[in-house]
PDB file of C-alpha atoms in Angstrom:
ATOM      1  CA  MET S 927       0.000   0.000   0.000  1.00 85.00           C
ATOM      2  CA  PRO S 928       1.491   3.375  -0.991  1.00 92.00           C
ATOM      3  CA  LYS S 929       2.651   5.681   1.777  1.00 96.00           C
ATOM      4  CA  LYS S 930       0.402   8.728   2.071  1.00 98.00           C
ATOM      5  CA  ILE S 931       2.619  11.791   2.221  1.00 98.00           C
ATOM      6  CA  ILE S 932       2.519  15.555   2.596  1.00 98.00           C
ATOM      7  CA  LEU S 933       5.698  17.381   1.589  1.00 98.00           C
ATOM      8  CA  ASP S 934       6.380  20.667   3.400  1.00 98.00           C
ATOM      9  CA  VAL S 935       9.064  22.442   1.378  1.00 96.00           C
ATOM     10  CA  ASP S 936      10.945  25.715   0.892  1.00 91.00           C
ATOM     11  CA  PRO S 937      12.081  25.222  -2.715  1.00 88.00           C
ATOM     12  CA  GLY S 938      15.078  25.214  -2.925  1.00 81.00           C
ATOM     13  CA  ILE S 939      16.922  22.966  -5.367  1.00 89.00           C
ATOM     14  CA  ALA S 940      16.959  19.729  -3.356  1.00 92.00           C
ATOM     15  CA  ASP S 941      13.291  20.343  -2.505  1.00 94.00           C
ATOM     16  CA  ALA S 942      12.428  20.563  -6.206  1.00 93.00           C
ATOM     17  CA  ALA S 943      14.175  17.240  -6.865  1.00 95.00           C
ATOM     18  CA  SER S 944      12.347  15.713  -3.874  1.00 97.00           C
ATOM     19  CA  ILE S 945       8.986  16.802  -5.292  1.00 97.00           C
ATOM     20  CA  ALA S 946       9.906  15.094  -8.575  1.00 97.00           C
ATOM     21  CA  LEU S 947      10.735  11.894  -6.698  1.00 97.00           C
ATOM     22  CA  ALA S 948       7.491  11.919  -4.728  1.00 97.00           C
ATOM     23  CA  ALA S 949       5.255  12.858  -7.652  1.00 97.00           C
ATOM     24  CA  TYR S 950       6.322   9.789  -9.639  1.00 97.00           C
ATOM     25  CA  ASP S 951       7.196   7.342  -6.857  1.00 96.00           C
ATOM     26  CA  PRO S 952       4.966   4.235  -7.207  1.00 94.00           C
ATOM     27  CA  ALA S 953       5.353   3.561  -3.481  1.00 95.00           C
ATOM     28  CA  VAL S 954       3.996   7.013  -2.558  1.00 97.00           C
ATOM     29  CA  GLU S 955       0.640   8.746  -2.728  1.00 97.00           C
ATOM     30  CA  LEU S 956       1.541  12.431  -2.705  1.00 98.00           C
ATOM     31  CA  LEU S 957      -1.517  14.040  -1.127  1.00 98.00           C
ATOM     32  CA  ALA S 958      -0.278  17.612  -0.839  1.00 98.00           C
ATOM     33  CA  VAL S 959       2.744  19.862  -1.099  1.00 98.00           C
ATOM     34  CA  THR S 960       2.909  22.951   1.097  1.00 97.00           C
ATOM     35  CA  SER S 961       5.358  25.827   0.836  1.00 96.00           C
ATOM     36  CA  VAL S 962       7.185  27.558   3.679  1.00 94.00           C
ATOM     37  CA  GLY S 963       9.645  30.427   3.797  1.00 89.00           C
ATOM     38  CA  GLY S 964      13.221  29.235   4.222  1.00 84.00           C
ATOM     39  CA  ASN S 965      15.785  29.103   1.441  1.00 80.00           C
ATOM     40  CA  VAL S 966      13.779  31.959  -0.039  1.00 82.00           C
ATOM     41  CA  PRO S 967      11.025  34.169   1.462  1.00 84.00           C
ATOM     42  CA  ALA S 968       7.548  32.663   1.780  1.00 87.00           C
ATOM     43  CA  SER S 969       6.167  34.488  -1.270  1.00 85.00           C
ATOM     44  CA  ALA S 970       8.980  33.201  -3.493  1.00 85.00           C
ATOM     45  CA  ALA S 971       8.657  29.696  -2.051  1.00 88.00           C
ATOM     46  CA  ALA S 972       4.936  29.676  -2.917  1.00 89.00           C
ATOM     47  CA  LYS S 973       5.625  30.775  -6.474  1.00 88.00           C
ATOM     48  CA  ASN S 974       8.423  28.225  -6.877  1.00 88.00           C
ATOM     49  CA  LEU S 975       6.175  25.441  -5.634  1.00 93.00           C
ATOM     50  CA  GLN S 976       3.477  26.241  -8.195  1.00 91.00           C
ATOM     51  CA  ALA S 977       6.061  26.457 -10.974  1.00 90.00           C
ATOM     52  CA  ILE S 978       7.602  23.090 -10.056  1.00 92.00           C
ATOM     53  CA  ILE S 979       4.242  21.304  -9.897  1.00 94.00           C
ATOM     54  CA  GLU S 980       3.214  22.765 -13.253  1.00 92.00           C
ATOM     55  CA  PHE S 981       6.526  21.727 -14.795  1.00 92.00           C
ATOM     56  CA  LEU S 982       6.396  18.167 -13.449  1.00 94.00           C
ATOM     57  CA  ASP S 983       2.748  17.694 -14.470  1.00 93.00           C
ATOM     58  CA  PRO S 984       2.279  14.667 -12.189  1.00 94.00           C
ATOM     59  CA  PRO S 985      -0.356  12.061 -13.087  1.00 91.00           C
ATOM     60  CA  ARG S 986      -2.218  12.925  -9.890  1.00 92.00           C
ATOM     61  CA  LEU S 987      -2.102  16.555  -8.863  1.00 94.00           C
ATOM     62  CA  PRO S 988      -1.495  17.025  -5.151  1.00 97.00           C
ATOM     63  CA  ARG S 989      -3.238  19.732  -3.198  1.00 96.00           C
ATOM     64  CA  ILE S 990      -1.113  22.848  -2.840  1.00 96.00           C
ATOM     65  CA  GLY S 991      -0.911  24.907   0.326  1.00 96.00           C
ATOM     66  CA  MET S 992       0.781  28.277   0.542  1.00 93.00           C
ATOM     67  CA  GLY S 993       2.677  29.289   3.632  1.00 90.00           C
ATOM     68  CA  THR S 994       3.204  32.815   4.879  1.00 83.00           C
ATOM     69  CA  ALA S 995       6.183  34.323   6.642  1.00 78.00           C
ATOM     70  CA  PRO S 996       6.962  33.184  10.199  1.00 77.00           C
ATOM     71  CA  ASP S 997       5.976  35.422  13.083  1.00 71.00           C
ATOM     72  CA  GLY S 998       9.533  36.759  13.069  1.00 64.00           C
ATOM     73  CA  THR S 999      11.467  37.560   9.911  1.00 59.00           C
ATOM     74  CA  LEU S1000      13.659  34.971   8.240  1.00 57.00           C
ATOM     75  CA  PRO S1001      17.183  35.746   9.470  1.00 57.00           C
ATOM     76  CA  ILE S1002      18.903  34.931   6.183  1.00 58.00           C
ATOM     77  CA  THR S1003      18.335  33.075   2.940  1.00 51.00           C
ATOM     78  CA  PHE S1004      20.676  30.832   0.994  1.00 50.00           C
ATOM     79  CA  ARG S1005      20.614  32.886  -2.194  1.00 50.00           C
ATOM     80  CA  GLN S1006      24.369  32.500  -2.570  1.00 49.00           C
ATOM     81  CA  VAL S1007      23.721  28.777  -3.169  1.00 52.00           C
ATOM     82  CA  HIS S1008      20.169  28.554  -4.542  1.00 48.00           C
ATOM     83  CA  GLY S1009      20.228  31.707  -6.639  1.00 51.00           C
ATOM     84  CA  ILE S1010      18.065  34.771  -6.228  1.00 54.00           C
ATOM     85  CA  ASP S1011      14.933  32.787  -7.156  1.00 52.00           C
ATOM     86  CA  GLY S1012      15.804  29.713  -5.084  1.00 52.00           C
ATOM     87  CA  LEU S1013      16.047  27.463  -8.156  1.00 65.00           C
ATOM     88  CA  GLY S1014      19.479  28.405  -9.454  1.00 55.00           C
ATOM     89  CA  GLY S1015      18.082  30.942 -11.897  1.00 55.00           C
ATOM     90  CA  THR S1016      16.053  28.305 -13.761  1.00 61.00           C
ATOM     91  CA  PRO S1017      13.274  30.101 -15.686  1.00 61.00           C
ATOM     92  CA  LEU S1018      10.063  28.230 -14.910  1.00 60.00           C
ATOM     93  CA  PRO S1019       6.814  29.859 -16.052  1.00 60.00           C
ATOM     94  CA  VAL S1020       3.954  29.868 -13.570  1.00 59.00           C
ATOM     95  CA  ALA S1021       0.299  30.820 -13.630  1.00 55.00           C
ATOM     96  CA  GLU S1022      -0.169  31.914 -10.035  1.00 59.00           C
ATOM     97  CA  LEU S1023      -3.284  30.598  -8.315  1.00 55.00           C
ATOM     98  CA  ARG S1024      -5.909  33.234  -7.655  1.00 59.00           C
ATOM     99  CA  SER S1025      -7.305  31.337  -4.677  1.00 63.00           C
ATOM    100  CA  GLN S1026      -4.430  30.243  -2.453  1.00 76.00           C
ATOM    101  CA  HIS S1027      -5.172  27.855   0.394  1.00 91.00           C
ATOM    102  CA  PRO S1028      -3.239  28.350   3.647  1.00 95.00           C
ATOM    103  CA  ALA S1029      -0.675  25.618   4.188  1.00 97.00           C
ATOM    104  CA  GLU S1030      -1.759  24.878   7.753  1.00 97.00           C
ATOM    105  CA  LYS S1031      -5.408  24.427   6.666  1.00 97.00           C
ATOM    106  CA  VAL S1032      -4.426  22.009   3.901  1.00 98.00           C
ATOM    107  CA  ILE S1033      -2.347  20.006   6.384  1.00 98.00           C
ATOM    108  CA  CYS S1034      -5.194  19.866   8.918  1.00 98.00           C
ATOM    109  CA  ASP S1035      -7.811  18.890   6.318  1.00 98.00           C
ATOM    110  CA  ILE S1036      -5.764  16.046   4.862  1.00 98.00           C
ATOM    111  CA  VAL S1037      -4.648  14.557   8.178  1.00 98.00           C
ATOM    112  CA  ARG S1038      -8.165  14.726   9.616  1.00 97.00           C
ATOM    113  CA  SER S1039      -9.571  13.042   6.495  1.00 97.00           C
ATOM    114  CA  ASP S1040      -7.369   9.970   7.037  1.00 97.00           C
ATOM    115  CA  PRO S1041      -6.238   9.764  10.681  1.00 96.00           C
ATOM    116  CA  GLU S1042      -3.097   7.791  11.539  1.00 96.00           C
ATOM    117  CA  ASN S1043      -2.238   7.164   7.878  1.00 97.00           C
ATOM    118  CA  VAL S1044      -0.626  10.426   6.747  1.00 98.00           C
ATOM    119  CA  MET S1045       3.092  11.141   6.981  1.00 98.00           C
ATOM    120  CA  ILE S1046       4.601  14.634   6.720  1.00 98.00           C
ATOM    121  CA  ILE S1047       8.122  15.135   5.382  1.00 98.00           C
ATOM    122  CA  CYS S1048       9.424  18.534   6.469  1.00 98.00           C
ATOM    123  CA  MET S1049      12.201  20.049   4.379  1.00 97.00           C
ATOM    124  CA  GLY S1050      12.202  23.636   5.632  1.00 95.00           C
ATOM    125  CA  PRO S1051      11.498  25.599   8.806  1.00 95.00           C
ATOM    126  CA  LEU S1052       8.641  24.103  10.835  1.00 97.00           C
ATOM    127  CA  THR S1053       6.397  27.174  10.638  1.00 96.00           C
ATOM    128  CA  ASN S1054       3.490  25.454   8.868  1.00 97.00           C
ATOM    129  CA  ILE S1055       3.529  22.403  11.103  1.00 98.00           C
ATOM    130  CA  ALA S1056       3.493  24.458  14.305  1.00 97.00           C
ATOM    131  CA  ARG S1057       0.620  26.560  12.969  1.00 97.00           C
ATOM    132  CA  ALA S1058      -1.327  23.433  12.045  1.00 98.00           C
ATOM    133  CA  PHE S1059      -0.830  22.087  15.574  1.00 98.00           C
ATOM    134  CA  ARG S1060      -2.031  25.354  17.081  1.00 96.00           C
ATOM    135  CA  ARG S1061      -5.020  25.385  14.756  1.00 96.00           C
ATOM    136  CA  ASP S1062      -5.962  21.803  15.636  1.00 97.00           C
ATOM    137  CA  PRO S1063      -4.436  20.631  18.962  1.00 97.00           C
ATOM    138  CA  GLU S1064      -5.564  17.038  18.357  1.00 97.00           C
ATOM    139  CA  LEU S1065      -3.683  16.845  15.056  1.00 98.00           C
ATOM    140  CA  PRO S1066      -0.318  15.536  16.381  1.00 97.00           C
ATOM    141  CA  LYS S1067      -1.976  12.379  17.715  1.00 96.00           C
ATOM    142  CA  MET S1068      -3.621  11.796  14.323  1.00 98.00           C
ATOM    143  CA  LEU S1069      -0.387  11.779  12.329  1.00 98.00           C
ATOM    144  CA  ARG S1070       1.368   8.608  11.315  1.00 97.00           C
ATOM    145  CA  HIS S1071       4.872  10.105  11.369  1.00 98.00           C
ATOM    146  CA  ILE S1072       6.831  13.305  10.796  1.00 98.00           C
ATOM    147  CA  TYR S1073      10.307  13.328   9.272  1.00 98.00           C
ATOM    148  CA  ILE S1074      12.224  16.546   9.904  1.00 98.00           C
ATOM    149  CA  THR S1075      15.236  17.906   8.065  1.00 98.00           C
ATOM    150  CA  GLY S1076      17.053  19.821  10.760  1.00 97.00           C
ATOM    151  CA  GLY S1077      19.209  20.101  13.804  1.00 97.00           C
ATOM    152  CA  ALA S1078      22.578  18.626  14.683  1.00 97.00           C
ATOM    153  CA  VAL S1079      23.721  16.263  17.413  1.00 97.00           C
ATOM    154  CA  ASN S1080      27.513  16.452  17.306  1.00 93.00           C
ATOM    155  CA  ALA S1081      28.012  18.322  14.055  1.00 90.00           C
ATOM    156  CA  ARG S1082      28.689  22.027  13.734  1.00 91.00           C
ATOM    157  CA  GLY S1083      25.878  24.257  12.550  1.00 93.00           C
ATOM    158  CA  ASN S1084      25.582  25.341   8.931  1.00 91.00           C
ATOM    159  CA  ILE S1085      24.165  28.824   9.572  1.00 90.00           C
ATOM    160  CA  SER S1086      25.750  29.638  12.945  1.00 91.00           C
ATOM    161  CA  PRO S1087      28.481  27.919  14.973  1.00 93.00           C
ATOM    162  CA  CYS S1088      25.933  25.571  16.548  1.00 93.00           C
ATOM    163  CA  ALA S1089      22.602  25.843  14.681  1.00 94.00           C
ATOM    164  CA  GLU S1090      21.228  24.216  11.554  1.00 95.00           C
ATOM    165  CA  PHE S1091      19.403  26.556   9.170  1.00 93.00           C
ATOM    166  CA  ASN S1092      15.813  25.240   9.380  1.00 95.00           C
ATOM    167  CA  PHE S1093      15.759  25.388  13.179  1.00 96.00           C
ATOM    168  CA  TYR S1094      17.576  28.727  13.250  1.00 93.00           C
ATOM    169  CA  ALA S1095      15.035  30.260  10.852  1.00 92.00           C
ATOM    170  CA  ASP S1096      12.071  29.554  13.156  1.00 94.00           C
ATOM    171  CA  PRO S1097      13.213  28.081  16.494  1.00 95.00           C
ATOM    172  CA  VAL S1098       9.888  28.721  18.234  1.00 95.00           C
ATOM    173  CA  SER S1099       8.031  26.549  15.712  1.00 96.00           C
ATOM    174  CA  ALA S1100      10.765  23.924  15.911  1.00 97.00           C
ATOM    175  CA  ARG S1101      10.291  23.706  19.678  1.00 97.00           C
ATOM    176  CA  ILE S1102       6.505  23.438  19.348  1.00 97.00           C
ATOM    177  CA  VAL S1103       6.850  20.496  16.980  1.00 98.00           C
ATOM    178  CA  TRP S1104       9.607  18.905  19.106  1.00 97.00           C
ATOM    179  CA  HIS S1105       7.325  19.032  22.160  1.00 97.00           C
ATOM    180  CA  SER S1106       4.281  17.677  20.312  1.00 96.00           C
ATOM    181  CA  PRO S1107       2.914  14.184  21.070  1.00 95.00           C
ATOM    182  CA  CYS S1108       3.518  12.634  17.658  1.00 95.00           C
ATOM    183  CA  THR S1109       5.931  10.094  16.234  1.00 96.00           C
ATOM    184  CA  LYS S1110       8.784  12.086  14.748  1.00 98.00           C
ATOM    185  CA  THR S1111      12.238  11.436  13.355  1.00 98.00           C
ATOM    186  CA  LEU S1112      14.994  14.018  13.082  1.00 98.00           C
ATOM    187  CA  VAL S1113      17.386  13.856  10.120  1.00 98.00           C
ATOM    188  CA  PRO S1114      20.302  15.984  11.368  1.00 98.00           C
ATOM    189  CA  LEU S1115      23.393  17.456   9.754  1.00 97.00           C
ATOM    190  CA  ASP S1116      25.437  14.616  11.260  1.00 97.00           C
ATOM    191  CA  VAL S1117      24.044  12.270   8.582  1.00 97.00           C
ATOM    192  CA  THR S1118      22.998  14.615   5.770  1.00 97.00           C
ATOM    193  CA  ASN S1119      26.518  16.059   5.587  1.00 96.00           C
ATOM    194  CA  LYS S1120      27.817  12.608   4.677  1.00 96.00           C
ATOM    195  CA  ILE S1121      26.634  12.911   1.072  1.00 97.00           C
ATOM    196  CA  LEU S1122      27.920  15.428  -1.454  1.00 96.00           C
ATOM    197  CA  LEU S1123      26.342  15.421  -4.888  1.00 97.00           C
ATOM    198  CA  ARG S1124      29.234  16.002  -7.301  1.00 96.00           C
ATOM    199  CA  LEU S1125      29.415  16.933 -10.959  1.00 95.00           C
ATOM    200  CA  ASN S1126      30.240  13.375 -11.970  1.00 96.00           C
ATOM    201  CA  ASP S1127      27.074  12.164 -10.175  1.00 96.00           C
ATOM    202  CA  LEU S1128      25.048  14.216 -12.632  1.00 96.00           C
ATOM    203  CA  GLU S1129      26.196  11.804 -15.363  1.00 96.00           C
ATOM    204  CA  GLN S1130      23.870   9.219 -13.788  1.00 97.00           C
ATOM    205  CA  PHE S1131      20.935  11.640 -13.680  1.00 97.00           C
ATOM    206  CA  PRO S1132      18.228  11.529 -16.361  1.00 96.00           C
ATOM    207  CA  ASP S1133      19.561  12.262 -19.833  1.00 95.00           C
ATOM    208  CA  GLU S1134      20.167  15.963 -20.392  1.00 92.00           C
ATOM    209  CA  LYS S1135      17.856  15.846 -23.413  1.00 94.00           C
ATOM    210  CA  THR S1136      14.879  14.876 -21.263  1.00 96.00           C
ATOM    211  CA  LYS S1137      12.593  17.380 -19.601  1.00 95.00           C
ATOM    212  CA  LEU S1138      13.588  16.454 -16.050  1.00 96.00           C
ATOM    213  CA  GLY S1139      17.259  15.969 -16.922  1.00 96.00           C
ATOM    214  CA  THR S1140      17.418  19.503 -18.309  1.00 94.00           C
ATOM    215  CA  LEU S1141      15.774  20.940 -15.185  1.00 94.00           C
ATOM    216  CA  LEU S1142      18.035  19.095 -12.754  1.00 95.00           C
ATOM    217  CA  ARG S1143      21.226  20.173 -14.492  1.00 94.00           C
ATOM    218  CA  SER S1144      20.062  23.778 -14.764  1.00 92.00           C
ATOM    219  CA  MET S1145      19.616  23.801 -10.966  1.00 91.00           C
ATOM    220  CA  PHE S1146      22.413  21.595  -9.665  1.00 94.00           C
ATOM    221  CA  ILE S1147      25.327  22.761 -11.827  1.00 93.00           C
ATOM    222  CA  PRO S1148      25.129  26.386 -10.568  1.00 90.00           C
ATOM    223  CA  ALA S1149      24.638  25.099  -7.008  1.00 91.00           C
ATOM    224  CA  ILE S1150      27.757  22.910  -7.201  1.00 93.00           C
ATOM    225  CA  ARG S1151      29.759  25.882  -8.462  1.00 91.00           C
ATOM    226  CA  ALA S1152      28.358  28.063  -5.667  1.00 88.00           C
ATOM    227  CA  TYR S1153      29.308  25.483  -3.031  1.00 89.00           C
ATOM    228  CA  HIS S1154      32.842  25.466  -4.386  1.00 89.00           C
ATOM    229  CA  GLN S1155      33.065  29.266  -4.399  1.00 88.00           C
ATOM    230  CA  ASN S1156      31.482  29.798  -0.976  1.00 85.00           C
ATOM    231  CA  TYR S1157      32.545  26.728   0.982  1.00 87.00           C
ATOM    232  CA  GLY S1158      35.443  25.171  -0.923  1.00 91.00           C
ATOM    233  CA  LEU S1159      33.510  21.919  -1.408  1.00 90.00           C
ATOM    234  CA  GLU S1160      33.488  19.848  -4.596  1.00 92.00           C
ATOM    235  CA  GLY S1161      29.808  19.116  -4.453  1.00 94.00           C
ATOM    236  CA  VAL S1162      26.473  20.213  -2.989  1.00 94.00           C
ATOM    237  CA  HIS S1163      24.709  18.946   0.132  1.00 95.00           C
ATOM    238  CA  ILE S1164      21.283  17.444  -0.536  1.00 96.00           C
ATOM    239  CA  HIS S1165      19.813  17.425   2.977  1.00 96.00           C
ATOM    240  CA  ASP S1166      16.171  17.368   1.861  1.00 96.00           C
ATOM    241  CA  LEU S1167      16.594  14.534  -0.627  1.00 98.00           C
ATOM    242  CA  ILE S1168      18.164  12.450   2.127  1.00 98.00           C
ATOM    243  CA  THR S1169      15.178  13.109   4.389  1.00 98.00           C
ATOM    244  CA  TYR S1170      12.836  11.958   1.629  1.00 98.00           C
ATOM    245  CA  ILE S1171      14.756   8.693   1.308  1.00 98.00           C
ATOM    246  CA  ALA S1172      14.781   8.298   5.105  1.00 98.00           C
ATOM    247  CA  ALA S1173      10.984   8.439   5.091  1.00 98.00           C
ATOM    248  CA  THR S1174      10.496   6.133   2.110  1.00 98.00           C
ATOM    249  CA  HIS S1175      13.450   3.728   2.604  1.00 98.00           C
ATOM    250  CA  PRO S1176      14.030   3.618   6.383  1.00 97.00           C
ATOM    251  CA  ARG S1177      15.995   0.350   6.111  1.00 98.00           C
ATOM    252  CA  LEU S1178      18.986   2.383   4.849  1.00 98.00           C
ATOM    253  CA  PHE S1179      19.232   4.254   8.165  1.00 98.00           C
ATOM    254  CA  GLU S1180      19.671   3.590  11.874  1.00 98.00           C
ATOM    255  CA  THR S1181      17.947   5.639  14.571  1.00 98.00           C
ATOM    256  CA  SER S1182      18.329   6.230  18.284  1.00 97.00           C
ATOM    257  CA  GLU S1183      15.848   7.766  20.710  1.00 96.00           C
ATOM    258  CA  MET S1184      17.264  10.884  22.360  1.00 96.00           C
ATOM    259  CA  THR S1185      15.991  13.509  24.769  1.00 95.00           C
ATOM    260  CA  GLY S1186      16.594  17.166  24.139  1.00 94.00           C
ATOM    261  CA  ASP S1187      15.128  20.528  23.243  1.00 96.00           C
ATOM    262  CA  VAL S1188      15.531  23.547  20.969  1.00 97.00           C
ATOM    263  CA  GLU S1189      17.121  26.788  22.150  1.00 96.00           C
ATOM    264  CA  VAL S1190      14.904  29.713  21.143  1.00 94.00           C
ATOM    265  CA  LYS S1191      16.485  32.790  22.755  1.00 88.00           C
ATOM    266  CA  GLY S1192      20.258  32.449  22.881  1.00 88.00           C
ATOM    267  CA  HIS S1193      22.169  35.242  21.187  1.00 88.00           C
ATOM    268  CA  ILE S1194      24.776  32.764  19.946  1.00 91.00           C
ATOM    269  CA  THR S1195      22.877  29.493  20.367  1.00 95.00           C
ATOM    270  CA  LYS S1196      19.453  30.360  18.862  1.00 93.00           C
ATOM    271  CA  GLY S1197      18.094  27.353  16.987  1.00 95.00           C
ATOM    272  CA  MET S1198      20.575  24.936  18.519  1.00 96.00           C
ATOM    273  CA  THR S1199      19.326  21.411  19.189  1.00 97.00           C
ATOM    274  CA  VAL S1200      20.469  20.518  22.719  1.00 95.00           C
ATOM    275  CA  PHE S1201      20.610  16.840  23.696  1.00 95.00           C
ATOM    276  CA  ASP S1202      20.800  15.526  27.251  1.00 93.00           C
ATOM    277  CA  PHE S1203      23.119  12.493  27.386  1.00 91.00           C
ATOM    278  CA  ARG S1204      23.410  12.351  31.189  1.00 90.00           C
ATOM    279  CA  ARG S1205      22.616   9.092  32.957  1.00 86.00           C
ATOM    280  CA  LEU S1206      19.512  10.746  34.416  1.00 85.00           C
ATOM    281  CA  PRO S1207      18.505  13.320  31.799  1.00 83.00           C
ATOM    282  CA  GLU S1208      16.349  16.196  32.943  1.00 83.00           C
ATOM    283  CA  LEU S1209      15.162  17.221  29.490  1.00 81.00           C
ATOM    284  CA  SER S1210      12.041  15.146  28.991  1.00 81.00           C
ATOM    285  CA  TYR S1211      11.159  15.641  25.314  1.00 91.00           C
ATOM    286  CA  SER S1212      12.253  12.650  23.255  1.00 93.00           C
ATOM    287  CA  ILE S1213      12.680  12.260  19.531  1.00 96.00           C
ATOM    288  CA  ASP S1214      14.026   9.552  17.235  1.00 98.00           C
ATOM    289  CA  VAL S1215      17.248  10.732  15.614  1.00 98.00           C
ATOM    290  CA  ILE S1216      18.894   9.169  12.584  1.00 98.00           C
ATOM    291  CA  THR S1217      22.461   8.307  13.563  1.00 98.00           C
ATOM    292  CA  LYS S1218      23.765   6.154  10.688  1.00 98.00           C
ATOM    293  CA  ILE S1219      23.253   6.179   6.957  1.00 97.00           C
ATOM    294  CA  ASP S1220      24.193   3.885   4.065  1.00 98.00           C
ATOM    295  CA  ALA S1221      25.384   6.819   1.965  1.00 97.00           C
ATOM    296  CA  ASP S1222      26.068   4.896  -1.250  1.00 97.00           C
ATOM    297  CA  ALA S1223      22.693   3.146  -1.166  1.00 98.00           C
ATOM    298  CA  VAL S1224      20.864   6.412  -0.428  1.00 98.00           C
ATOM    299  CA  LEU S1225      22.499   8.152  -3.387  1.00 98.00           C
ATOM    300  CA  ASP S1226      21.639   5.160  -5.588  1.00 98.00           C
ATOM    301  CA  GLU S1227      17.985   5.386  -4.524  1.00 98.00           C
ATOM    302  CA  ILE S1228      17.912   9.105  -5.358  1.00 98.00           C
ATOM    303  CA  ILE S1229      19.418   8.545  -8.810  1.00 98.00           C
ATOM    304  CA  THR S1230      17.158   5.568  -9.523  1.00 98.00           C
ATOM    305  CA  GLY S1231      14.079   7.493  -8.426  1.00 98.00           C
ATOM    306  CA  LEU S1232      14.892  10.515 -10.569  1.00 98.00           C
ATOM    307  CA  ASN S1233      15.472   8.339 -13.618  1.00 98.00           C
ATOM    308  CA  ASN S1234      12.152   6.600 -12.997  1.00 97.00           C
ATOM    309  CA  ALA S1235      10.421   9.976 -12.689  1.00 97.00           C
ATOM    310  CA  SER S1236      12.027  11.149 -15.922  1.00 97.00           C
ATOM    311  CA  GLU S1237      10.920   8.039 -17.836  1.00 97.00           C
ATOM    312  CA  GLN S1238       7.335   8.523 -16.682  1.00 95.00           C
ATOM    313  CA  MET S1239       7.417  12.225 -17.523  1.00 94.00           C
ATOM    314  CA  GLU S1240       8.659  11.508 -21.049  1.00 94.00           C
ATOM    315  CA  LYS S1241       5.747   9.120 -21.604  1.00 89.00           C
ATOM    316  CA  ARG S1242       3.353  11.931 -20.716  1.00 78.00           C
ATOM    317  CA  VAL S1243       4.878  14.443 -23.129  1.00 66.00           C
TER     318      VAL S1243
END
């Protein structure tokens, strides 16, 4: 039976590739995709989401929910990596929806329509999820699972010395979700940093003459160059794609239950995920954390899934 999934994304290059995977994954029923401000502001994320869905033209259109800015302002965007539009400058036409449905309402409606069967994969700040939980306090207990791209256990932060970007962008929402009574798995920098998508990996992507192959190269090649210029790395991190595979192929990962919390006020530590490893921990909020990853197998699944998506897209042209 296909896994029923909502994607919550801030597209974002890896997010766009994840949507392509989910839209054509035979093991997945993509119920909805909701946008959230993160890599780009909320308005740009909403526009990008519509453009990606229109471009992919999936056989079953998911519901689309549009997020608005968090209660605070986004502290920074990753335009130096994702380009000013969030998609590496890829020109995707879009006919913007006149009637835009709030992301948190879409999430609540879908989960309530099929309790205990819907999984949410979060690839950006947790703004929409926290708002959905405030809107419907019973919702966390009705979810099957939440997978969260974010945080770090022992790794350094990627936006501050100790904070990962998604949690740093909206730490209050991250804490609300962390404290919620639902089954949730954190996919931290400790494991997502283990995979770099390099230029030679693109040779295994869908053929550059295909619709999806052209899109992927137009996004990833500039991103790989930007990573080299800004960080001195020979490839690009694909945190969100790894989270998608964690949710759909959990056998490739190992998890451990940990107790901890999210720092929301620290001048230096805002957004930091703090874990309590003492024999008698005092922090009482637990979460499953992915600790090990079969990096080669995960990358193979991503490449295989994108090629499958491309083949199906070409049949629809």
